[in-house]
Short mmCIF file of C-alpha atoms in Angstrom, two decimals:
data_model
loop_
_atom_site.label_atom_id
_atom_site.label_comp_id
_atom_site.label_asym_id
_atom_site.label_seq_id
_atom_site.Cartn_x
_atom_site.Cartn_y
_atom_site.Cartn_z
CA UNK A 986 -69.20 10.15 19.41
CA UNK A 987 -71.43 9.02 22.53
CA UNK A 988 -71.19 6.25 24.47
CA UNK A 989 -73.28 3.52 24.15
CA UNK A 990 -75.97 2.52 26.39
CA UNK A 991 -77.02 -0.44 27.38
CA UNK A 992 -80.34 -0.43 25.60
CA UNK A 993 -78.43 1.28 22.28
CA UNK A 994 -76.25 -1.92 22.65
CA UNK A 995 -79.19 -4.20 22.41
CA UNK A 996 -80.99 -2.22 19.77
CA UNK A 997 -77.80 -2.82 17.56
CA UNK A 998 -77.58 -6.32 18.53
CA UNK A 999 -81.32 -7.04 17.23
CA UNK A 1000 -80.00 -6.03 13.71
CA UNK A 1001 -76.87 -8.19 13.50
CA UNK A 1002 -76.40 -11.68 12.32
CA UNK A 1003 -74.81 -12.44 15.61
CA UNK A 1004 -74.95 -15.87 17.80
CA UNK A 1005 -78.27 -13.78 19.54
CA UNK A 1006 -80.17 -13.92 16.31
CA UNK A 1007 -82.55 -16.19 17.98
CA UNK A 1008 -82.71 -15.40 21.45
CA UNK A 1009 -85.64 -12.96 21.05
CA UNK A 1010 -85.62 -10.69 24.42
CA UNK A 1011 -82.06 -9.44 24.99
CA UNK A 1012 -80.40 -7.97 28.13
CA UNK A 1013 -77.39 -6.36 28.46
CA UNK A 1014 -74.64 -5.42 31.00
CA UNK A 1015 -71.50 -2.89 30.90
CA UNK A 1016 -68.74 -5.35 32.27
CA UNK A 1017 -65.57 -3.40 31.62
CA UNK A 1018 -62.79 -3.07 34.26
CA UNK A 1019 -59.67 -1.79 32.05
CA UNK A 1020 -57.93 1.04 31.58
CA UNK A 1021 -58.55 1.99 27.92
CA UNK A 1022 -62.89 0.78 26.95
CA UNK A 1023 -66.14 0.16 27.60
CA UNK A 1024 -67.07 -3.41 27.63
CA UNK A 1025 -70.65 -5.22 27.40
CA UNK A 1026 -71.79 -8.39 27.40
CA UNK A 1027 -75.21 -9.37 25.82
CA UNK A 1028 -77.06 -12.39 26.50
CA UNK A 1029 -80.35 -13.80 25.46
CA UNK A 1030 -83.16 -15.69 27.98
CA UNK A 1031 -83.04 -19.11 26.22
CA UNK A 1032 -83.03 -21.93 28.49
CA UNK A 1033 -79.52 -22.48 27.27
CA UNK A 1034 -78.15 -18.54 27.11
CA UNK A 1035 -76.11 -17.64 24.59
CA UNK A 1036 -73.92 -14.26 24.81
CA UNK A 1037 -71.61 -11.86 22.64
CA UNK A 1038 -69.31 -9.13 23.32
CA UNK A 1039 -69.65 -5.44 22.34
CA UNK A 1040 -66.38 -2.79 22.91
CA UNK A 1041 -66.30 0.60 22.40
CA UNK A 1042 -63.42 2.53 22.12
CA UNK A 1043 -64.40 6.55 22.89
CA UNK A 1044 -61.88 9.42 22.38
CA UNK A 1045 -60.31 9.14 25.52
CA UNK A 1046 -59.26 6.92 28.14
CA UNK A 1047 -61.48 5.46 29.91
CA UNK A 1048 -59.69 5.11 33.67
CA UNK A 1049 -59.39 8.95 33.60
CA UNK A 1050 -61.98 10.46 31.39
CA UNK A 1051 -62.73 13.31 28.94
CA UNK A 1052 -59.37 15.03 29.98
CA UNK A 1053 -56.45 12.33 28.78
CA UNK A 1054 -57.97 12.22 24.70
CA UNK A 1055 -56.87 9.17 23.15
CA UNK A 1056 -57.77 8.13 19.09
CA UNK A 1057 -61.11 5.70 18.53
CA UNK A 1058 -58.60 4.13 15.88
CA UNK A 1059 -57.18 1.71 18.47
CA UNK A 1060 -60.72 -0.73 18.22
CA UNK A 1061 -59.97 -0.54 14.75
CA UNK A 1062 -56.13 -2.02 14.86
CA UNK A 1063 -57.37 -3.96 17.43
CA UNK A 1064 -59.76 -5.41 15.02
CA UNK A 1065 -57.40 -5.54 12.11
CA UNK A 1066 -54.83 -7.61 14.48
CA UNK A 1067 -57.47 -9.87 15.50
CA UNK A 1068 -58.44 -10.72 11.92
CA UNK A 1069 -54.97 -11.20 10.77
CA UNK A 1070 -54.12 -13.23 13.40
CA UNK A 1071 -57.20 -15.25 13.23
CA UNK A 1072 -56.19 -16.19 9.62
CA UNK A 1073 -52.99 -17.65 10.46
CA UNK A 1074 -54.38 -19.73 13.91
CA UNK A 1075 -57.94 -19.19 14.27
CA UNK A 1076 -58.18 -21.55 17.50
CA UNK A 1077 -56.78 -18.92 19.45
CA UNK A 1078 -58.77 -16.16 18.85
CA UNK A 1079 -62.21 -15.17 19.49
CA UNK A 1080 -64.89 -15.24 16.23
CA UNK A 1081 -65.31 -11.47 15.35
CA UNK A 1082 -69.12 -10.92 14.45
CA UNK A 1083 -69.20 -7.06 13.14
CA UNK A 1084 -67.27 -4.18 13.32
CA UNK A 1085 -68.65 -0.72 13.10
CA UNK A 1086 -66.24 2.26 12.51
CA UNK A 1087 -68.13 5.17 13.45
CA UNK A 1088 -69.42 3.92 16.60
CA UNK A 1089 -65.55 2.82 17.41
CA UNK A 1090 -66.96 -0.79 18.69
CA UNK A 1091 -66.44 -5.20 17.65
CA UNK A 1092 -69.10 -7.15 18.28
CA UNK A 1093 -67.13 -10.41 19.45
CA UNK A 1094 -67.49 -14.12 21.01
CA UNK A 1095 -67.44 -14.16 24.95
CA UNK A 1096 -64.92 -15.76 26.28
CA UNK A 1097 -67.33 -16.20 29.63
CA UNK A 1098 -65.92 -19.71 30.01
CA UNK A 1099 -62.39 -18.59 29.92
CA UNK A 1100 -60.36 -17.05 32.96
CA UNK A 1101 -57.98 -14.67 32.31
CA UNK A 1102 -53.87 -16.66 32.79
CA UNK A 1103 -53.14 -14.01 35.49
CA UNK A 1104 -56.22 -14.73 37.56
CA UNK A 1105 -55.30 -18.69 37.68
CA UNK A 1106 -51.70 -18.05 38.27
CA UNK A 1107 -52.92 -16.02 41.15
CA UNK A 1108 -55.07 -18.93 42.46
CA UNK A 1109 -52.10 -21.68 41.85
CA UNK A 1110 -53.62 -22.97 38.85
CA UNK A 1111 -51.54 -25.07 36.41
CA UNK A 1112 -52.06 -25.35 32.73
CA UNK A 1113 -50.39 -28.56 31.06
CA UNK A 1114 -51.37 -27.37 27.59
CA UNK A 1115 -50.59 -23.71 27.83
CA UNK A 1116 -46.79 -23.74 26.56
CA UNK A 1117 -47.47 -26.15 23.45
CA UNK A 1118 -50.78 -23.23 23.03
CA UNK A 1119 -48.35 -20.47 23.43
CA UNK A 1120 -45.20 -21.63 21.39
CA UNK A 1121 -47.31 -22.18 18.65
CA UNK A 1122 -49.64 -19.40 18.53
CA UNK A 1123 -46.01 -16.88 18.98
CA UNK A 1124 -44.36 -19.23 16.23
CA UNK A 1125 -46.84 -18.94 13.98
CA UNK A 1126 -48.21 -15.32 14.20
CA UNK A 1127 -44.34 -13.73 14.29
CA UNK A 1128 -43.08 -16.64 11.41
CA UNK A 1129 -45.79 -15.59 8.88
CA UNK A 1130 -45.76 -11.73 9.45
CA UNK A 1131 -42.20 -11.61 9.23
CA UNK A 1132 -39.65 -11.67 6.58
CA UNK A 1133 -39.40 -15.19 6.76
CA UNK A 1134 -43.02 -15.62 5.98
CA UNK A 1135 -44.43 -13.04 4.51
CA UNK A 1136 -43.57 -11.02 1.02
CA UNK A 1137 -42.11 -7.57 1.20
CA UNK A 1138 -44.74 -6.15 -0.17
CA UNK A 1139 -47.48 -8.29 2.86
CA UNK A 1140 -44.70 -6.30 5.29
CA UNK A 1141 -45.63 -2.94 3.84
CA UNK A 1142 -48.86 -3.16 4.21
CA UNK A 1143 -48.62 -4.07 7.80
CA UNK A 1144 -46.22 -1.49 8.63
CA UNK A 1145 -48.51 1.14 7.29
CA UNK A 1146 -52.12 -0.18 8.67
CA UNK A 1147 -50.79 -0.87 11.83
CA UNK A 1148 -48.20 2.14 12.07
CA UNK A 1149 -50.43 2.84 15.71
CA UNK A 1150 -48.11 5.63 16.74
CA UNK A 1151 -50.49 7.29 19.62
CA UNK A 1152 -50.04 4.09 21.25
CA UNK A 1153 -46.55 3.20 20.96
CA UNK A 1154 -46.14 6.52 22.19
CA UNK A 1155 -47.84 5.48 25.13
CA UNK A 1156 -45.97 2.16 25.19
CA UNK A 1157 -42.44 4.30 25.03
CA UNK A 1158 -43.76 6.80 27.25
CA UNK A 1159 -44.91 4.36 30.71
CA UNK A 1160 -42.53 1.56 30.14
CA UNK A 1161 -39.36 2.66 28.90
CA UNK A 1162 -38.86 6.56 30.14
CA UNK A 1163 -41.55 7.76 32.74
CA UNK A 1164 -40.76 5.21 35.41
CA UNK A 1165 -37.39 5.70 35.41
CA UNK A 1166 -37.42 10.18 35.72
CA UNK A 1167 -39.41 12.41 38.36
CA UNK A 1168 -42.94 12.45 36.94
CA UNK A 1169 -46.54 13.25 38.67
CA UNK A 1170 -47.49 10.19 36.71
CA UNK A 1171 -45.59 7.27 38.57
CA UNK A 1172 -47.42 6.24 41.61
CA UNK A 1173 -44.93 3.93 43.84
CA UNK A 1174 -45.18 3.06 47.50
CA UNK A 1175 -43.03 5.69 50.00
CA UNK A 1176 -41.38 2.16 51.30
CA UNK A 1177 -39.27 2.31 48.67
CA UNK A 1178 -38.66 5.98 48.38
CA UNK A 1179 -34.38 5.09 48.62
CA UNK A 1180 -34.32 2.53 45.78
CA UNK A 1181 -36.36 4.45 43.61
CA UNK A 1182 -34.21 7.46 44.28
CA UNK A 1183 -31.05 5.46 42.89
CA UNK A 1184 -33.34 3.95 40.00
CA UNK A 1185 -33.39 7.79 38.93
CA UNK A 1186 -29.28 7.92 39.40
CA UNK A 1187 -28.48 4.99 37.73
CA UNK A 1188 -26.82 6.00 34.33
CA UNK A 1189 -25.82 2.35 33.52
CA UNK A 1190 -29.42 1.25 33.69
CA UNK A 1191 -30.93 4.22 31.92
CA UNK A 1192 -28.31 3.53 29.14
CA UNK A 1193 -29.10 0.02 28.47
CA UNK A 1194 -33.25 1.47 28.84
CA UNK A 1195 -32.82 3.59 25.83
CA UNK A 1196 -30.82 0.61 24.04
CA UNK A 1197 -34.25 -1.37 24.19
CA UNK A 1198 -36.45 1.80 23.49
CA UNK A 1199 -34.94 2.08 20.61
CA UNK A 1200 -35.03 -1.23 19.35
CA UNK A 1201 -38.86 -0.98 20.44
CA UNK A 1202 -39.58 2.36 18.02
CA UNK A 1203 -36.64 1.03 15.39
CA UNK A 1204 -36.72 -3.00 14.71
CA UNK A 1205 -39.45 -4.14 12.10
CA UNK A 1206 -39.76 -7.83 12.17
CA UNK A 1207 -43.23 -9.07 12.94
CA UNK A 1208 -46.97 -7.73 13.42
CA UNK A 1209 -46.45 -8.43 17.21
CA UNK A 1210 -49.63 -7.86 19.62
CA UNK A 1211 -47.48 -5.27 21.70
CA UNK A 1212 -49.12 -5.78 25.46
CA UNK A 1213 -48.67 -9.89 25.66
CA UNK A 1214 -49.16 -9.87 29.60
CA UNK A 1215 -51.35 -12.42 31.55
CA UNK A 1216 -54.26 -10.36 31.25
CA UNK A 1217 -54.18 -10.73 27.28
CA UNK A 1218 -54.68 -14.40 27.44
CA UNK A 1219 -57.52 -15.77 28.38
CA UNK A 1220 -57.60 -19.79 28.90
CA UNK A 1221 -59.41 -22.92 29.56
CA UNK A 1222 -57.87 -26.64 30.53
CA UNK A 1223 -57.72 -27.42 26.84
CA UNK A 1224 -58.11 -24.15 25.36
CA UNK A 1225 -56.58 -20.79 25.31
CA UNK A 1226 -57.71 -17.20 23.09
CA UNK A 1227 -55.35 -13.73 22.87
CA UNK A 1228 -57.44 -10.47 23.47
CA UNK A 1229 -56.80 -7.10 23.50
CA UNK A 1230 -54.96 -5.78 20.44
CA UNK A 1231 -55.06 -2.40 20.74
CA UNK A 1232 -51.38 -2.38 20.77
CA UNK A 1233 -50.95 -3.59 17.97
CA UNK A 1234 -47.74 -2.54 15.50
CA UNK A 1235 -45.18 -3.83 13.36
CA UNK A 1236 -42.13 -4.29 15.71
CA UNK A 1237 -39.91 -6.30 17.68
CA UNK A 1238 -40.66 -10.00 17.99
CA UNK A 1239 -38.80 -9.82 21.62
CA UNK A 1240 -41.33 -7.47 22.76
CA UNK A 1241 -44.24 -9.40 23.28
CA UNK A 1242 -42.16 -12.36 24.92
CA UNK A 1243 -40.58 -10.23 26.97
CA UNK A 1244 -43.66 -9.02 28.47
CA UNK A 1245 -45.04 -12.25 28.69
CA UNK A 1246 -42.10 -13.40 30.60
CA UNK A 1247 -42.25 -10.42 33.23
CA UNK A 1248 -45.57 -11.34 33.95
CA UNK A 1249 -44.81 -14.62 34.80
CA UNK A 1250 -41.48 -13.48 36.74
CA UNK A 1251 -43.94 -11.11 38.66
CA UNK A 1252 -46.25 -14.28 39.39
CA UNK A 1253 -43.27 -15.82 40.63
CA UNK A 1254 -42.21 -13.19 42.69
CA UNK A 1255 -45.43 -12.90 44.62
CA UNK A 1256 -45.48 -16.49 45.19
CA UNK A 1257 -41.98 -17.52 45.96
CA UNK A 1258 -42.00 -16.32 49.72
CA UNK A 1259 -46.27 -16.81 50.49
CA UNK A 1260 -45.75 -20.44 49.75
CA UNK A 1261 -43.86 -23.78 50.94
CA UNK A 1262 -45.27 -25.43 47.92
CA UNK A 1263 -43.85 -26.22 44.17
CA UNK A 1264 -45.85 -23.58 41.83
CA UNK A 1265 -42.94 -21.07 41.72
CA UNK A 1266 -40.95 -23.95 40.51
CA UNK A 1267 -43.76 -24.52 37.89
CA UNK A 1268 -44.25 -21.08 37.00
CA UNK A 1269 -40.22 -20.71 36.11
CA UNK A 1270 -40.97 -23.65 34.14
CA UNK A 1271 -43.57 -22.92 32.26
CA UNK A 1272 -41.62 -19.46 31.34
CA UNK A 1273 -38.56 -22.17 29.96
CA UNK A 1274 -41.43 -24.70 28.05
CA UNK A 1275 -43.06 -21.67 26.46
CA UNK A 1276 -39.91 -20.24 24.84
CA UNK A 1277 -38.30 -24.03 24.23
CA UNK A 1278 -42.03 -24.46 22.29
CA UNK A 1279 -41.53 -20.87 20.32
CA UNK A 1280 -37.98 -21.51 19.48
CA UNK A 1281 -39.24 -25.23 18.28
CA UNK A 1282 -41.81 -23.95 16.04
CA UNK A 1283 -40.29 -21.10 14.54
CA UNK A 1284 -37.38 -23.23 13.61
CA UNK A 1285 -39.20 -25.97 12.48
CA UNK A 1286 -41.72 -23.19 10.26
CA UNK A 1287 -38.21 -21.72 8.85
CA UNK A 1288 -36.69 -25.32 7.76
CA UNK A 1289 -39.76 -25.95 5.32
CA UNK A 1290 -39.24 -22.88 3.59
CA UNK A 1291 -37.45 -24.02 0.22
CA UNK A 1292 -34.59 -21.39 -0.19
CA UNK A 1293 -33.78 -21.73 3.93
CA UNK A 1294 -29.99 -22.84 3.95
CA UNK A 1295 -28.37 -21.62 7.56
CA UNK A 1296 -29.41 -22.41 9.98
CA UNK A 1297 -26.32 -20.48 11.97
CA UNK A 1298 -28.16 -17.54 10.98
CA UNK A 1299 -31.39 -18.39 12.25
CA UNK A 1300 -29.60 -19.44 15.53
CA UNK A 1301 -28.41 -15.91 16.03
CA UNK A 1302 -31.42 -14.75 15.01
CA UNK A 1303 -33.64 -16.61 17.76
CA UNK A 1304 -30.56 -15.73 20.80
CA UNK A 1305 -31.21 -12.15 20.01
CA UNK A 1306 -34.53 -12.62 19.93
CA UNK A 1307 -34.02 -14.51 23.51
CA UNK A 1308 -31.23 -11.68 24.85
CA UNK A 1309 -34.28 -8.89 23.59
CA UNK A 1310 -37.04 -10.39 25.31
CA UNK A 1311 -35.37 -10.89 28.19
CA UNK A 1312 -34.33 -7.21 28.25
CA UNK A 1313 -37.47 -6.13 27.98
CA UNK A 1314 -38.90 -8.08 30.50
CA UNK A 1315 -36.85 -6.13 32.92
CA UNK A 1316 -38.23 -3.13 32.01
CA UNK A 1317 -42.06 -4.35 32.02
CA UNK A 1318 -41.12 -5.38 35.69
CA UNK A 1319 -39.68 -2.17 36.33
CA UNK A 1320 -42.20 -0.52 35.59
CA UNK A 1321 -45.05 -1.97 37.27
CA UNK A 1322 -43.46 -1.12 40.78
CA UNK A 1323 -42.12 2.57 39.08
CA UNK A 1324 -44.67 3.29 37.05
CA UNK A 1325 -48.62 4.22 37.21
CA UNK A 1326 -49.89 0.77 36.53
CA UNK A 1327 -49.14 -1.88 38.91
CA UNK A 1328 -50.92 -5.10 38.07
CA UNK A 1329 -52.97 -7.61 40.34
CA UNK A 1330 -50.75 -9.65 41.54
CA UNK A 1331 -48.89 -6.99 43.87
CA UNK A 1332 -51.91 -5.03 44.40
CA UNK A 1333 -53.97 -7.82 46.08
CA UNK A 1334 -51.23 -7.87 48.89
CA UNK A 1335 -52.57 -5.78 51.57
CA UNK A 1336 -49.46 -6.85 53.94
CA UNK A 1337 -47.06 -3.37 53.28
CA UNK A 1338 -44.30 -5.50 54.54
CA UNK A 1339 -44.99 -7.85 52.54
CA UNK A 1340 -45.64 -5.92 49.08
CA UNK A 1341 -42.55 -3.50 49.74
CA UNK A 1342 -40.91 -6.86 49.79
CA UNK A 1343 -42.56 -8.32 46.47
CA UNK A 1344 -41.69 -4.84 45.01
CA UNK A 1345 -37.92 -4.57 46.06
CA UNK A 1346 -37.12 -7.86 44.71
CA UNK A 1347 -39.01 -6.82 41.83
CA UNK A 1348 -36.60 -3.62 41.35
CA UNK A 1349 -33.74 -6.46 41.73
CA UNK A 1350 -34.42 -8.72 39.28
CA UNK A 1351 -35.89 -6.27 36.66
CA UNK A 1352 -32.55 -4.20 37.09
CA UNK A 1353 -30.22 -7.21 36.33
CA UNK A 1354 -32.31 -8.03 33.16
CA UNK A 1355 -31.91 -5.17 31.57
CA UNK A 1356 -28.43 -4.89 32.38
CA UNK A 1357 -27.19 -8.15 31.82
CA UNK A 1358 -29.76 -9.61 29.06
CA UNK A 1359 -26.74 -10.76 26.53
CA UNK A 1360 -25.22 -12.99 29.32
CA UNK A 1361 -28.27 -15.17 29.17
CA UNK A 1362 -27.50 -17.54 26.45
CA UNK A 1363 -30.37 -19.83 26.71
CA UNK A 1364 -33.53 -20.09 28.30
CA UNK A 1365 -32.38 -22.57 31.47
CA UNK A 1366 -29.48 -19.68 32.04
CA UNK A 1367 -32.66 -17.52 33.27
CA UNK A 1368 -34.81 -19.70 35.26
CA UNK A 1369 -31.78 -20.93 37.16
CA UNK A 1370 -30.46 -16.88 37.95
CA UNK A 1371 -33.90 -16.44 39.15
CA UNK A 1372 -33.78 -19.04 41.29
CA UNK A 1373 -30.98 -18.21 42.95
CA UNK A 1374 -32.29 -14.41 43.12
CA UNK A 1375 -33.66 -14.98 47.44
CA UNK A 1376 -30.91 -16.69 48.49
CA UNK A 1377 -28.84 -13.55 47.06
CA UNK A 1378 -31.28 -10.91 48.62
CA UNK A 1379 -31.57 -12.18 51.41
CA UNK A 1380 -34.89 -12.00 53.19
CA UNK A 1381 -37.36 -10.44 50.13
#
C-alpha cells in the first residue's frame, strides 16, 4: 500500500458523493500531527468553502516510520467504532462519508470549527455544556454495548470485530508495563532520575499495576473507545464530537474514564501553581460533574429496563466502576512523565524547574491512585484528596 498524495486524495474525492460534490476545483492539504496517520483536509473554492476529512492508516506508525510495522486494520475498527457509536448518539460524532479498505482510509466531516478539549483547557477555557455532553455520550455508548443493553449474542459480535489485539498490546505495553521497568523506549527528564529509580523498586505499586492490567486484557463489559484523553474530544460552546477510535475493543468501562480523568488531573496539575486564578478549581469540578452526569444516566438508562430490580447491585457495580477508573487514571498519569509519550500540557513548559515540578507531583498523585483507588468511595472523595495534594508536597 502507498501513501496517498495530495492530488490522489483529490482525484478520489471527485468520485465520491461527499459534501465537495459541488465545489468543482478542489485543493488539498496533509494536516496530520499524531502519532499513528496521515491526515488531509480537502476543501473546495466556493465563496462559502466547504471541507472533508481523508485518513489513512499505512502499515506502520507514522511518528517513526517503515521500521515500527503496525496493521492498516486499525482505520477499519476505527471506522466500525465510529459507526456504532454514531447509531446510539449521532450528535457526537462526526458524519462518516466513505470508507475504503484497501487504501486503509475514512473520508469524514471536518471538525475545522471544533478545538480539540486539551487545547482550551490549556488556554483557560471553560465549557458549561461539556459534562451534561460527556455523561451522556459515556452513559449511553457503555449502557447499550453492555450487558445491560445489549443481547448476548450483540456482545459477541463486538468482542470478535473489535478483538484489536495489536493495539491493546500497545495499550498494555506503554501504559501499564514499559514505564514502570528499564526500557530504551521511556524518554523522562534526568531531573527526576531518583524518583524514577524508586518507581522501578516499588513492588507495592507494580502489584496493584498488574491488578489493573489485568482487568484491562480480562473484563468484558462495554465497546469502550480505549484512548478517551483530551485530544479525543473535540468541542464547540454548544457542541462536542469523539475522534480517534483506533483503540477501539470490548473492555473495561473504567478505562476510558479513567483516562479521561488523568487528563484532566494533568490539566490541573499544570495549572494549579502558574495561576492565582479559579480554573484548577473548575477543572476538579468538571472531573466531579462529568462522572455525577455518567453515573446519572447510566442509572437512570438501567431503571427503564423492565426486568431491572436492584438497584444495590447496580450501586456496586458503578463504585467499581468509579474505584477502576480512578486506578487507571493513575497509571495514564504515570505514564506520561515515565513513558515515551508525554502530552502538551507538560511539554509546552519550557521552565525545567518548573516542568520537573509539574512532573514530580505528577509521579505523586498518579502513585496514590493506583494504590489507594478502593478508598475513594465517591467522586467528591477525589477532587477534595487532590486538593489537598500541594499543601502535602510542599512546594510542587
Amino acid at each position: 500500500m502507498k501513501q496517498l498524495t495530495e492530488q490522489k486524495v483529490i482525484d478520489l474525492i471527485e468520485t465520491l458523493p461527499t459534501p465537495l460534490s459541488n465545489e468543482g476545483y478542489l485543493s488539498c492539504e496533509e494536516i496530520g500531527d499524531g502519532n499513528m496517520n496521515y491526515v488531509f483536509r480537502v476543501y473546495g473554492r466556493s465563496n462559502k468553502p466547504k471541507s472533508i476529512i481523508v485518513k489513512q492508516a499505512l502499515p506502520f506508525m507514522r511518528s517513526v516510520g517503515p521500521s515500527w510495522p503496525l496493521s492498516t486494520t486499525r482505520i477499519e475498527v476505527e471506522y466500525k467504532l465510529l459507526t456504532y457509536y454514531h447509531s446510539i448518539c449521532s450528535c457526537f460524532i462526526p458524519d462518516l462519508y466513505y470508507f475504503n479498505s484497501e487504501l486503509s482510509l475514512i473520508v469524514m466531516e471536518d471538525l475545522t470549527r471544533y478545538q480539540l478539549l486539551r487545547k482550551g483547557l490549556m488556554k483557560q477555557e471553560r465549557y458549561a455544556h461539556l459534562p451534561s455532553y460527556l455523561g451522556e455520550f459515556l452513559a449511553n455508548v457503555l449502557f447499550y454495548t453492555s450487558e445491560y443493553g445489549s443481547s448476548e449474542h450483540e456482545i459477541k459480535e463486538m468482542n470478535t470485530i473489535f478483538l484489536n489485539r495489536e493495539m491493546c498490546k500497545i495499550t498494555e505495553d506503554f501504559i501499564f508495563t514499559f514505564p514502570f521497568i528499564e526500557n530504551p523506549m521511556n524518554n523522562y527528564s534526568d531531573r527526576i532520575q531518583d524518583v524514577v529509580e524508586e518507581i522501578y523498586q516499588d513492588r507495592e505499586l507494580h502489584n496493584e499495576i498488574k491488578k489493573l492490567k489485568q482487568i484491562f486484557m480480562t473484563e468484558k463489559q462495554a465497546l469502550i473507545h480505549g484512548d478517551l484523553h483530551t485530544g479525543s474530544i473535540m468541542i464547540k460552546q454548544n457542541e462536542m464530537k469523539i475522534i480517534d477510535g483506533e483503540f477501539a475493543f470490548y473492555g473495561p468501562i473504567g478505562f476510558d474514564i479513567g483516562v479521561f480523568f488523568a487528563n484532566i488531573l494533568i490539566s490541573y496539575v499544570c495549572h494549579v501553581n502558574a495561576t492565582l486564578s479559579t480554573y484548577p478549581s473548575y477543572l476538579l469540578s468538571l472531573m466531579e460533574s462529568v462522572w455525577e452526569s455518567f453515573e446519572y444516566r447510566f442509572l437512570q438508562l438501567i431503571k427503564k429496563q423492565s426486568d431491572f430490580n436492584s438497584q444495590e447491585k447496580v450501586v456496586f457495580f458503578l463504585q467499581s466502576i468509579l474505584n477502576e477508573s480512578i486506578g487507571f487514571a493513575g497509571c495514564e498519569m504515570l505514564r506520561r512523565v515515565l513513558g515515551t509519550s508525554s502530552v502538551e500540557d507538560i511539554e509546552t513548559i519550557k521552565d525545567e524547574e518548573k516542568r520537573e515540578k509539574v512532573e514530580r507531583f505528577m509521579i505523586t498523585i498518579g502513585r496514590q491512585l493506583v494504590l489507594y483507588k478502593d478508598n475513594f468511595k465517591k467522586i467528591r472523595n477525589l477532587t477534595e484528596f487532590v486538593e489537598k495534594q500541594p499543601r502535602r508536597c510542599g512546594e510542587v
